[in-house]
Each structure stands twice: as C-alpha cells, then as structure tokens.
Amino acid sequence: MIRGVRLLGTVRAAMLLVLAWLIVAPAAAQTFPKFTGLVVDAANVLPPETEAALTAKLEALQKDTRRQLVVATIPDLQGYSNEEYGYKLGRDWGVGLRDVNNGVVLFIAPNAPAGQRGARIEVGRGLEPILTDALSGVIINTDMLPQLKAGDIPGGVTAGVDAIATQLRASPEEAQARLDAATKQFDQVHRRSASNDSGGGVPFGLVIWGVILLFVLIPLLRGRKRAGPWGKRYRSDGDGGALPIVLWSIANEIGRSRGSSWTGGGWSGGGSGGSSDGSWGGGGFTGGGGGDFGGGGASGSW
C-alpha cells in the first residue's frame, strides 16, 4: 500500500508538471490586441469612416438589445486556428454580459497569404440558440466572403455586422425563420465542404492526454510488466486500487486546471438564452464581464 501511495504521488507530480507546461507556456506566449472599443482595427485595414460607422451600429445594437457585438481585425493569429483564437479572444476581452454571456466576436485575419486569410464569428454560449453555427456559416460564406475575396474588406466586415445585427434584433418568429432557412442552406451547400475542411489543428485536450499517455502511463505500465504479472504484483503489494486512482486523478486534475469545458462547434448551439438585469459596467465599449465562449460559431477563409 505504501508503494502504491508513493507511485500515485510520483505520477501526480509528473502529471502536474506536464499540465503546467502545456497550459502556461501557450498562455504566456499568446497576446491579444487591447480592447479599445467595439471596433478594434489592430490590422489597420478599415478606413476611419468605416470604423466610425460600425461603432455607431454596434453601440446602438448594444443599447437596444443589451447584446454585445465586437469587431476586430487581427494582424497575426500567432499560429492558432481561427476557432481557437476566436474563443480565447472573446474570453480575454470578456465580451457579453456576465451570467448570460450574450456576446459575439466577429474578426478577420487579413494579413495571411491568399487562401489562408481567416474570418470568424465567435458566439457566446448565451446566444448560441439564436446565432447558430449554421447561420454563422451562411453569414460568412454568403454575406462576407464574396466581398472579402474581391478585396473589399470594409464591405465584407460591414455585411457581416449587418447580418448578425439583423438576427440579434429580430423577433422570435423572424429569428427562427432565418435559422430554419440557414440550416437548410447549410445542409445543401456547405455541410460536405465543412466536413472536409473541419481540421483546424489537434484539440488541446487530446494533446494533454497524449502527453500524459506518452510520459506517464506508458512508463508506468512498462514498470509493472518488468516487475511481474499484473495480478501477482497488485496482490503482493496491496496496491490494487492504485491505477484506477491514478486515472481518476488525471481526469480530476485536467478538469480543475481547465476550469471550463472545451466544446467544438456542433451543428446547433448549446448554451442558454435569456435576458439580464445587469449593466455594461464602466462604459459603452467595455466588456460586460462575460466571456463564456465554447467554440460556437463558424469560420471561413479567402
């Protein structure tokens, strides 16, 4: 039993070191543009008049609906996929109201080579039933990408903002009709291409499990095999419950270290809708203390 406890302590220590490296290193390396307003043109691709017009629209949307839409142009995704960068940016900026998480981030990354420039609509959990993955995909592919491909970046961004704002302002009946139409269109036109292009990098959770398997569990199993048959070793040492405890500890530590689930964009949104009695804190363009983004939305490239 003592040997089993020591084994558990050693494995937990190794696991925590691996997790600390995987989690802290990317976070330390990644930086986001400063949240200076509802339009953050960090890539310097929007004319002043376009930025002013977009800001006015977004402020009016926020005032009228208590939902926050933020637009950003990103000079460098720092090696991240559109999807991963999108929800991390939304979390970092705290877009949306606290508790209801009714924020949306629309960003483009225009500085990559042709064919790799990205556009992303990242949807807070509270708005996923209203702005689904299917509708987000239709907005990007139908409203934004044709203009972006033609070199009209201001026009493409404005078209995306207008389409999102229309859905967020719509009555329940109008919103549902748009969702139904988008789902049908997405099924007919985009579902096959989306399944072919869905690879946006290996999910972070799989990386964690892979490293733990490689550096912790496999050496542990090899050590057991060298010591003798599994059944005999466990019976003789009295630590038969050690391996299940180790596995439970790994899952528990991962859950505690992540703090929230990592959900990919399925088809329809999850999350919960609703209204809030909260306020927008210190000003018209500040985040509302939300930032609960789980991967809902859609991406495109040009």
Coordinates of C-alpha atoms in Angstrom, one line a residue:
M1 CA 0.0 0.0 0.0
I2 CA 2.8 2.4 0.8
R3 CA 4.4 1.6 -2.5
G4 CA 1.1 2.4 -4.2
V5 CA 0.8 5.7 -2.4
R6 CA 4.3 6.7 -3.5
L7 CA 3.6 5.7 -7.0
L8 CA 0.5 7.8 -7.0
G9 CA 2.4 10.8 -5.7
T10 CA 5.1 10.4 -8.3
V11 CA 2.6 10.2 -11.1
R12 CA 0.6 13.1 -9.9
A13 CA 3.7 15.3 -9.7
A14 CA 4.8 14.3 -13.2
M15 CA 1.3 14.9 -14.5
L16 CA 1.1 18.4 -12.9
L17 CA 4.4 19.4 -14.4
V18 CA 3.3 18.3 -17.8
L19 CA 0.0 20.2 -17.4
A20 CA 1.7 23.3 -16.2
W21 CA 4.0 23.4 -19.2
L22 CA 1.1 22.8 -21.7
I23 CA -1.2 25.4 -20.2
V24 CA 1.1 28.1 -19.0
A25 CA 3.5 28.1 -22.0
P26 CA 0.9 28.9 -24.7
A27 CA -0.8 31.4 -22.5
A28 CA 2.4 33.2 -21.8
A29 CA 3.3 33.3 -25.5
Q30 CA -0.1 34.5 -26.7
T31 CA -1.0 38.2 -26.7
F32 CA -4.2 39.8 -27.8
P33 CA -4.9 43.3 -29.1
K34 CA -6.0 45.7 -26.4
F35 CA -9.8 46.1 -26.1
T36 CA -10.1 49.7 -27.0
G37 CA -13.7 49.8 -28.4
L38 CA -16.4 47.9 -30.1
V39 CA -14.3 48.0 -33.3
V40 CA -10.6 47.1 -32.8
D41 CA -8.8 47.6 -36.1
A42 CA -5.5 46.1 -35.0
A43 CA -4.6 45.1 -38.6
N44 CA -5.2 48.7 -39.8
V45 CA -7.4 47.7 -42.7
L46 CA -10.6 49.7 -42.0
P47 CA -10.9 53.4 -43.1
P48 CA -11.8 55.8 -40.3
E49 CA -15.2 56.4 -41.8
T50 CA -15.9 52.7 -41.8
E51 CA -14.7 52.3 -38.3
A52 CA -16.9 55.2 -37.1
A53 CA -20.0 53.8 -38.9
L54 CA -19.5 50.3 -37.5
T55 CA -19.0 51.7 -34.0
A56 CA -22.3 53.6 -34.2
K57 CA -24.1 50.5 -35.3
L58 CA -22.6 48.4 -32.6
E59 CA -23.3 50.9 -29.8
A60 CA -27.0 51.2 -31.0
L61 CA -27.3 47.4 -31.0
Q62 CA -25.9 47.1 -27.5
K63 CA -28.2 49.9 -26.2
D64 CA -31.3 48.5 -27.9
T65 CA -30.8 44.8 -27.3
R66 CA -28.4 44.5 -24.4
R67 CA -26.3 42.2 -26.6
Q68 CA -22.7 43.0 -27.4
L69 CA -21.1 42.5 -30.8
V70 CA -17.4 43.3 -31.1
V71 CA -15.5 43.6 -34.4
A72 CA -11.7 43.0 -34.7
T73 CA -9.1 42.8 -37.4
I74 CA -6.2 40.7 -36.3
P75 CA -2.7 41.1 -37.7
D76 CA -1.4 37.7 -36.6
L77 CA -3.1 34.7 -35.2
Q78 CA 0.2 33.5 -33.7
G79 CA -0.1 30.0 -35.0
Y80 CA -3.6 29.4 -33.7
S81 CA -6.6 28.3 -35.7
N82 CA -9.5 30.8 -36.3
E83 CA -11.6 28.8 -33.9
E84 CA -9.1 28.6 -31.0
Y85 CA -8.1 32.2 -31.4
G86 CA -11.7 33.3 -31.5
Y87 CA -12.9 31.9 -28.2
K88 CA -9.7 32.8 -26.5
L89 CA -10.1 36.4 -27.7
G90 CA -13.7 36.5 -26.5
R91 CA -12.8 35.2 -23.1
D92 CA -9.8 37.5 -22.8
W93 CA -12.0 40.6 -23.6
G94 CA -15.0 39.4 -21.5
V95 CA -17.4 40.1 -24.3
G96 CA -21.1 39.9 -23.3
L97 CA -22.9 40.4 -20.1
R98 CA -22.0 38.3 -17.1
D99 CA -24.1 35.3 -16.4
V100 CA -26.0 35.4 -19.7
N101 CA -22.8 35.6 -21.9
N102 CA -24.6 37.3 -24.8
G103 CA -21.6 38.5 -26.7
V104 CA -20.4 37.9 -30.3
V105 CA -16.9 38.5 -31.7
L106 CA -16.6 39.0 -35.5
F107 CA -13.0 39.1 -36.6
I108 CA -10.9 38.8 -39.7
A109 CA -7.2 38.0 -40.1
P110 CA -6.4 39.7 -43.4
N111 CA -2.6 39.5 -43.4
A112 CA -2.1 35.9 -44.2
P113 CA -1.3 34.6 -47.7
A114 CA -4.2 34.3 -50.2
G115 CA -6.3 31.3 -49.3
Q116 CA -5.3 31.4 -45.7
R117 CA -6.9 34.7 -44.6
G118 CA -9.4 34.0 -42.0
A119 CA -12.9 35.2 -41.0
R120 CA -14.6 34.0 -37.8
I121 CA -17.9 34.6 -36.0
E122 CA -17.4 33.5 -32.4
V123 CA -20.7 33.2 -30.4
G124 CA -21.1 33.4 -26.7
R125 CA -22.9 30.5 -25.1
G126 CA -26.0 32.6 -24.3
L127 CA -26.5 33.4 -27.9
E128 CA -25.8 30.0 -29.5
P129 CA -29.5 29.1 -29.8
I130 CA -30.1 32.4 -31.7
L131 CA -26.9 32.7 -33.7
T132 CA -26.3 29.0 -34.6
D133 CA -23.3 27.5 -36.3
A134 CA -25.3 27.1 -39.4
L135 CA -26.5 30.7 -39.6
S136 CA -23.0 31.9 -38.7
G137 CA -21.6 29.8 -41.6
V138 CA -24.2 31.2 -44.0
I139 CA -23.3 34.8 -43.0
I140 CA -19.6 34.2 -43.6
N141 CA -20.0 32.4 -46.9
T142 CA -22.8 34.4 -48.3
D143 CA -22.5 37.9 -46.9
M144 CA -18.8 38.3 -46.1
L145 CA -16.5 36.1 -48.2
P146 CA -17.7 37.3 -51.7
Q147 CA -16.7 40.9 -50.8
L148 CA -13.5 39.9 -48.9
K149 CA -12.4 37.8 -51.9
A150 CA -13.0 40.8 -54.2
G151 CA -10.7 42.9 -52.0
D152 CA -13.4 44.9 -50.3
I153 CA -12.5 44.4 -46.7
P154 CA -14.7 47.2 -45.3
G155 CA -17.6 46.0 -47.3
G156 CA -17.2 42.4 -46.1
V157 CA -16.9 43.3 -42.5
T158 CA -19.9 45.7 -42.7
A159 CA -22.0 43.0 -44.4
G160 CA -21.2 40.6 -41.6
V161 CA -22.1 43.1 -38.9
D162 CA -25.4 43.9 -40.6
A163 CA -26.4 40.3 -40.9
I164 CA -25.5 39.5 -37.3
A165 CA -27.3 42.6 -36.0
T166 CA -30.4 41.8 -38.0
Q167 CA -30.6 38.4 -36.3
L168 CA -30.0 39.8 -32.9
R169 CA -32.7 42.4 -33.3
A170 CA -35.2 40.1 -34.9
S171 CA -38.5 39.0 -33.2
P172 CA -38.5 35.3 -32.1
E173 CA -40.6 34.4 -35.2
E174 CA -38.3 36.2 -37.6
A175 CA -35.2 34.8 -35.9
Q176 CA -36.5 31.2 -36.1
A177 CA -37.4 31.6 -39.8
R178 CA -33.8 32.8 -40.5
L179 CA -32.4 29.9 -38.5
D180 CA -34.6 27.4 -40.4
A181 CA -33.5 28.8 -43.8
A182 CA -29.9 28.9 -42.8
T183 CA -30.0 25.2 -41.6
K184 CA -31.4 24.2 -44.9
Q185 CA -28.9 26.2 -46.9
F186 CA -26.0 24.9 -44.8
D187 CA -27.2 21.3 -45.3
Q188 CA -27.4 21.7 -49.0
V189 CA -24.3 23.7 -49.8
H190 CA -21.8 23.8 -47.0
R191 CA -22.1 20.6 -45.0
R192 CA -19.9 18.4 -47.2
S193 CA -17.1 21.1 -47.6
A194 CA -17.3 21.8 -43.9
S195 CA -16.7 18.1 -43.1
N196 CA -13.7 18.0 -45.4
D197 CA -12.2 21.2 -44.0
S198 CA -13.0 20.7 -40.4
G199 CA -9.4 20.0 -39.4
G200 CA -8.2 23.1 -37.6
G201 CA -5.4 21.6 -35.6
V202 CA -5.4 19.0 -32.9
P203 CA -7.7 19.8 -30.0
F204 CA -5.8 20.9 -26.9
G205 CA -7.5 18.3 -24.7
L206 CA -6.1 15.5 -27.0
V207 CA -2.6 17.0 -26.7
I208 CA -2.8 16.8 -22.9
W209 CA -4.0 13.2 -22.9
G210 CA -1.4 12.3 -25.5
V211 CA 1.5 13.7 -23.4
I212 CA 0.2 12.1 -20.2
L213 CA -0.1 8.8 -22.0
L214 CA 3.4 9.0 -23.5
F215 CA 5.3 10.3 -20.5
V216 CA 3.3 8.9 -17.5
L217 CA 1.0 5.9 -18.2
I218 CA 3.2 4.0 -20.7
P219 CA 6.3 4.1 -18.4
L220 CA 4.1 3.1 -15.5
L221 CA 2.8 0.1 -17.4
R222 CA 6.3 -0.9 -18.5
G223 CA 7.5 -0.8 -15.0
R224 CA 4.7 -3.0 -13.9
K225 CA 5.4 -5.5 -16.6
R226 CA 9.1 -5.7 -15.7
A227 CA 8.1 -6.3 -12.1
G228 CA 6.0 -9.3 -12.9
P229 CA 2.4 -10.2 -13.8
W230 CA -0.2 -7.6 -13.1
G231 CA -2.3 -9.7 -10.9
K232 CA 0.5 -11.0 -8.8
R233 CA 2.1 -7.6 -8.3
Y234 CA -1.0 -6.0 -7.2
R235 CA -1.9 -8.8 -4.8
S236 CA 1.5 -8.9 -3.3
D237 CA 1.9 -5.2 -2.8
G238 CA -1.6 -4.5 -1.7
D239 CA -2.0 -1.5 -4.1
G240 CA -4.6 -3.0 -6.5
G241 CA -6.5 0.3 -6.5
A242 CA -3.6 2.5 -7.4
L243 CA -4.0 2.5 -11.2
P244 CA -7.7 3.5 -11.1
I245 CA -6.9 6.2 -8.6
V246 CA -4.1 7.4 -10.9
L247 CA -6.5 7.6 -13.8
W248 CA -9.2 9.4 -11.7
S249 CA -6.5 11.8 -10.5
I250 CA -5.5 12.6 -14.1
A251 CA -9.1 13.4 -15.1
N252 CA -9.7 15.4 -12.0
E253 CA -6.6 17.5 -12.4
I254 CA -7.4 18.2 -16.0
G255 CA -10.9 19.3 -15.1
R256 CA -9.6 21.6 -12.4
S257 CA -6.8 23.0 -14.5
R258 CA -9.1 23.9 -17.4
G259 CA -11.9 25.3 -15.3
S260 CA -14.4 25.0 -18.2
S261 CA -15.4 22.7 -20.9
W262 CA -13.9 22.9 -24.4
T263 CA -16.8 22.3 -26.8
G264 CA -16.4 22.3 -30.5
G265 CA -18.9 23.8 -32.9
G266 CA -21.5 21.3 -33.4
W267 CA -24.5 22.0 -35.6
S268 CA -26.9 23.8 -33.4
G269 CA -26.0 25.9 -30.5
G270 CA -26.0 24.9 -26.9
G271 CA -26.0 27.4 -24.1
S272 CA -28.9 29.1 -22.6
G273 CA -30.7 32.3 -23.7
G274 CA -32.3 34.9 -21.6
S275 CA -32.2 38.5 -20.6
S276 CA -30.3 40.2 -17.8
D277 CA -30.8 42.9 -15.3
G278 CA -27.1 43.6 -15.3
S279 CA -25.3 46.7 -16.7
W280 CA -22.5 47.3 -19.0
G281 CA -20.1 48.4 -16.3
G282 CA -17.8 51.3 -16.9
G283 CA -18.6 52.5 -20.4
G284 CA -20.0 52.0 -23.9
F285 CA -17.3 49.9 -25.3
T286 CA -16.1 47.9 -22.3
G287 CA -16.7 44.2 -21.9
G288 CA -19.7 43.3 -19.7
G289 CA -17.9 40.7 -17.6
G290 CA -19.0 37.8 -19.8
G291 CA -16.6 35.9 -22.0
D292 CA -18.0 32.4 -21.8
F293 CA -17.2 31.1 -25.2
G294 CA -17.2 27.4 -26.0
G295 CA -16.4 27.2 -29.7
G296 CA -19.8 28.0 -31.2
G297 CA -19.8 29.9 -34.5
A298 CA -18.3 29.4 -37.9
S299 CA -15.1 30.2 -39.8
G300 CA -14.2 30.8 -43.4
S301 CA -11.1 31.7 -45.5
W302 CA -10.2 33.6 -48.6

